[in-house]
XYZ file of C-alpha atoms in Angstrom:
331
model
C 123.435 93.903 88.670
C 126.917 92.587 89.508
C 128.557 89.936 87.296
C 128.705 86.505 88.885
C 129.495 82.928 87.929
C 126.284 82.029 86.108
C 127.801 82.095 82.616
C 130.912 80.201 83.727
C 128.573 77.517 85.063
C 126.696 77.571 81.746
C 129.956 76.987 79.852
C 130.987 74.054 82.063
C 130.016 70.401 82.092
C 131.262 67.358 83.999
C 134.467 67.273 81.921
C 135.662 70.863 81.922
C 135.027 74.314 80.507
C 134.057 74.909 76.894
C 136.258 77.433 75.139
C 133.825 79.222 72.813
C 130.239 80.413 72.609
C 128.094 82.021 69.930
C 126.551 84.846 71.880
C 125.816 82.980 75.134
C 125.320 79.487 73.661
C 128.154 76.966 73.976
C 129.881 75.879 70.760
C 130.654 72.313 71.737
C 132.512 71.387 68.569
C 135.401 73.639 69.636
C 135.873 71.529 72.750
C 137.906 72.421 75.820
C 141.373 73.843 76.438
C 143.718 73.687 79.404
C 144.288 77.451 79.130
C 140.688 78.275 79.995
C 140.171 75.498 82.528
C 143.234 76.788 84.405
C 141.858 80.324 84.335
C 138.589 78.967 85.659
C 140.370 77.224 88.521
C 142.053 80.517 89.458
C 138.795 82.435 89.833
C 136.800 79.743 91.633
C 139.721 79.198 94.032
C 139.803 82.914 94.819
C 136.246 82.917 96.168
C 136.443 83.150 99.973
C 133.025 81.544 100.549
C 132.253 79.365 97.529
C 128.876 77.767 97.027
C 128.564 74.015 96.610
C 128.267 74.596 92.865
C 131.569 76.481 92.750
C 133.260 73.758 94.797
C 132.083 71.249 92.198
C 133.545 73.451 89.475
C 136.878 73.550 91.300
C 136.904 69.752 91.530
C 135.991 69.431 87.853
C 138.645 71.890 86.675
C 141.295 70.297 88.884
C 140.446 66.834 87.547
C 140.758 68.179 83.991
C 144.220 69.611 84.680
C 145.510 66.445 86.316
C 144.186 64.470 83.337
C 145.950 66.876 80.970
C 149.290 66.533 82.771
C 151.772 63.852 81.748
C 154.423 62.153 83.860
C 157.034 64.801 83.035
C 154.907 67.689 84.329
C 153.948 69.002 80.883
C 150.312 69.490 79.834
C 148.176 68.806 76.807
C 146.037 71.784 75.828
C 143.162 70.809 73.523
C 140.529 68.222 74.278
C 137.715 67.619 71.815
C 134.071 67.157 72.753
C 134.692 63.488 71.914
C 137.103 63.430 74.901
C 140.136 62.877 72.663
C 143.259 64.979 72.988
C 144.218 66.834 69.825
C 147.804 67.631 70.794
C 150.807 66.345 72.698
C 151.898 67.541 76.106
C 154.026 70.689 76.078
C 155.236 73.640 78.118
C 153.721 76.591 76.281
C 151.393 79.187 77.759
C 148.931 76.476 78.767
C 151.575 74.885 81.009
C 152.114 78.256 82.684
C 148.414 78.865 83.165
C 147.894 75.342 84.490
C 150.613 76.033 87.053
C 148.918 79.312 87.947
C 145.610 77.545 88.467
C 147.179 74.708 90.454
C 149.166 77.101 92.628
C 146.068 79.148 93.380
C 144.048 76.040 94.219
C 146.877 74.680 96.387
C 146.976 77.942 98.339
C 143.316 78.952 98.400
C 141.270 75.872 97.565
C 138.139 75.544 99.660
C 138.681 71.889 100.634
C 141.718 69.964 101.903
C 141.512 67.344 99.134
C 141.527 70.090 96.495
C 144.549 71.799 98.038
C 146.451 68.530 98.409
C 145.837 67.271 94.869
C 146.586 70.681 93.377
C 149.878 70.871 95.266
C 150.848 67.379 94.068
C 150.243 68.335 90.427
C 151.975 71.678 90.913
C 155.070 69.949 92.314
C 155.274 67.730 89.236
C 154.859 70.689 86.884
C 157.427 72.717 88.830
C 160.127 70.346 87.604
C 159.776 71.911 84.147
C 160.805 75.282 82.722
C 159.393 76.886 79.588
C 161.458 78.868 77.071
C 158.550 81.311 76.725
C 158.592 84.354 79.071
C 154.807 84.579 79.386
C 154.460 80.909 80.197
C 157.076 81.362 82.906
C 155.320 84.487 84.181
C 151.992 82.650 84.510
C 153.703 79.758 86.297
C 155.459 82.244 88.557
C 152.120 83.692 89.614
C 151.076 80.218 90.740
C 154.322 79.857 92.651
C 153.704 83.226 94.327
C 150.290 82.025 95.510
C 151.915 79.079 97.251
C 154.685 81.192 98.787
C 152.151 83.561 100.322
C 150.797 80.662 102.386
C 153.907 78.448 102.617
C 156.913 80.751 102.729
C 159.431 77.897 103.015
C 158.422 76.154 99.771
C 161.754 75.779 97.990
C 160.202 74.480 94.774
C 157.851 77.470 94.530
C 160.643 79.910 95.373
C 162.894 78.410 92.695
C 160.150 78.589 90.075
C 159.293 82.196 90.971
C 162.967 83.207 90.778
C 163.334 81.569 87.382
C 160.115 83.198 86.188
C 161.426 86.659 87.081
C 164.688 85.916 85.271
C 162.753 84.729 82.206
C 160.854 88.020 82.050
C 164.143 89.897 82.118
C 165.155 93.434 82.928
C 163.930 96.396 80.872
C 166.467 98.687 79.217
C 167.231 102.099 80.689
C 164.935 103.798 78.210
C 162.397 106.205 79.760
C 160.298 105.999 76.618
C 160.042 102.197 76.643
C 160.917 100.660 80.051
C 159.817 97.184 79.023
C 161.938 94.018 78.650
C 160.631 93.354 75.128
C 160.384 95.723 72.140
C 156.659 95.002 71.830
C 153.489 94.537 73.854
C 151.164 91.673 73.029
C 148.700 90.047 75.458
C 148.342 89.811 79.237
C 151.229 92.263 79.400
C 150.713 93.228 83.025
C 151.436 89.634 84.108
C 155.114 90.266 83.303
C 155.225 93.222 85.669
C 153.155 91.377 88.276
C 155.536 88.435 88.507
C 158.477 90.791 89.101
C 156.512 92.588 91.812
C 155.626 89.281 93.463
C 159.173 87.920 93.188
C 160.679 91.106 94.577
C 158.245 91.259 97.466
C 158.440 87.593 98.471
C 162.242 87.407 98.214
C 162.878 90.799 99.814
C 164.612 92.042 96.648
C 163.717 95.749 96.694
C 165.426 96.396 93.368
C 163.366 93.729 91.602
C 160.201 95.009 93.274
C 161.012 98.530 92.102
C 161.557 97.313 88.548
C 158.185 95.583 88.482
C 156.403 98.625 89.900
C 158.113 100.900 87.378
C 157.052 98.638 84.520
C 153.481 98.555 85.778
C 153.357 102.327 86.223
C 154.447 102.833 82.621
C 152.038 100.191 81.318
C 149.157 101.749 83.248
C 150.017 105.227 82.003
C 150.202 104.286 78.320
C 146.882 102.446 78.604
C 145.075 105.442 80.063
C 143.323 107.835 77.685
C 141.183 110.700 78.988
C 141.028 109.050 82.393
C 139.762 105.683 81.130
C 141.425 102.400 80.278
C 142.374 102.000 76.624
C 143.916 98.542 76.468
C 146.661 97.523 74.062
C 144.740 95.571 71.389
C 145.121 91.960 70.316
C 147.385 92.904 67.393
C 149.901 94.241 69.899
C 152.086 97.302 69.724
C 155.750 97.450 68.745
C 158.152 100.119 69.935
C 158.372 102.957 67.414
C 155.197 101.926 65.551
C 151.804 103.591 65.559
C 149.477 102.016 68.088
C 146.210 100.482 66.871
C 143.140 101.190 68.975
C 141.088 98.028 68.456
C 140.551 94.980 68.937
C 140.819 95.361 72.746
C 140.581 92.102 74.698
C 139.224 91.442 78.219
C 142.312 89.346 79.054
C 144.455 92.491 78.937
C 142.039 94.336 81.227
C 142.011 91.502 83.763
C 145.805 91.214 83.760
C 146.085 94.915 84.568
C 143.540 94.606 87.393
C 145.431 91.651 88.872
C 148.789 93.424 88.740
C 147.468 96.678 90.209
C 145.737 94.776 93.017
C 148.987 92.988 93.890
C 150.900 96.288 93.751
C 148.380 97.830 96.148
C 148.705 94.970 98.633
C 152.494 94.840 98.445
C 153.117 98.586 98.750
C 150.118 99.612 100.837
C 149.642 102.459 98.357
C 145.952 102.980 97.622
C 146.836 104.884 94.437
C 147.034 101.479 92.732
C 143.321 101.012 93.401
C 142.683 103.387 90.513
C 144.041 100.828 88.054
C 141.612 98.226 89.370
C 138.769 100.746 89.236
C 139.529 101.652 85.614
C 139.633 97.969 84.662
C 136.242 97.307 86.259
C 134.836 100.457 84.640
C 136.055 99.264 81.209
C 133.602 96.360 81.433
C 130.830 98.703 82.574
C 131.202 100.936 79.503
C 133.928 103.426 80.424
C 136.040 102.495 77.394
C 136.962 103.908 73.989
C 133.624 102.907 72.455
C 131.442 103.732 75.456
C 130.052 100.198 75.227
C 129.150 97.847 78.042
C 131.354 94.765 77.736
C 129.164 92.199 79.445
C 125.602 90.953 79.221
C 123.591 91.390 82.451
C 121.080 88.771 81.278
C 123.677 85.995 81.005
C 126.572 87.208 83.156
C 128.936 86.605 80.233
C 131.582 89.025 78.990
C 131.903 89.989 75.347
C 134.905 88.637 73.463
C 136.436 91.926 72.374
C 135.954 95.637 71.797
C 136.076 96.481 68.085
C 135.721 99.791 66.296
C 132.100 98.793 65.636
C 131.384 97.925 69.254
C 131.510 94.676 71.236
C 132.024 91.254 69.725
C 128.881 89.791 71.260
C 130.181 86.234 71.612
C 130.694 85.309 75.271
C 133.534 82.806 75.488
C 135.331 81.397 78.506
C 138.440 83.597 78.396
C 136.438 86.822 78.335
C 133.960 85.734 80.979
C 136.745 84.653 83.332
C 138.475 88.000 82.745
C 135.278 89.758 83.826
C 134.936 87.619 86.961
C 138.605 88.064 87.854
C 138.453 91.845 87.461
C 135.331 92.142 89.582
C 136.881 89.926 92.265
C 139.796 92.348 92.534
C 137.493 95.364 92.583
C 135.364 93.780 95.296
C 138.365 92.882 97.448
C 139.886 96.354 97.264
C 136.579 98.197 97.653
């Protein structure tokens, strides 16, 4: 059985996408978050031939993001089940992910009204810049989506350039060619945005830097031929590396970056990174445990030393869908 969208549909209602589940059952009291709704918009927008149900999800997620956005282009992140916002608008990671989702919908949305509304919201958000490198990287990935279909978009080009600058340049250290002295979460997104910026601007040096970063990241996350993802606690240069708790978000980020590297370079060697990411979910991981439930279609929330965390939340399930989309496209 191949993972599909059934659990994402289960986690969604007419407002948005619930963040958490106990096993496969929604935990409504945790409410919704812009982070996950944006991720959901990315994966449903990527589908080349969406069903009517997926089109409805895209409309729902887009409406959520436009409701979360304020007049300055910032976004609120947490909405309770009572439909009340629990925070003020800001430009943290959720702003970056919202921009990623909007950019993907603007470029790939299945209907003209989805593409048009997504582009309008993206343009408003593109007036802002975040001080956080990962937020900028996520936003840059949305800008790259737009530039691949509209190469003369000055606002997207400016945002992508600024995103690459926010990530920075790694030091000339063969043992740690990374722009930060630590790895945390969704690390491959930092390399991916440099690859995209270098490719779309024709900057071969920047492209080479991104590819070098991704090569190193892929190598250090490979153990005995399988993916061994940097865990949620992160890993700091010079410290011993913990083995668990590995998160699906890291696996999906690596699959995304390797897929982009393959398309940009034409080098099929990058397909191996996508294959290892997909295999991680199927059980080719440090615990030899399958990381999704074939009965529900949901992905497990993390790989611990005792096996999978059997809760099937939105972030993990979207990571599974995203990874399998990349594997399918490169197959």
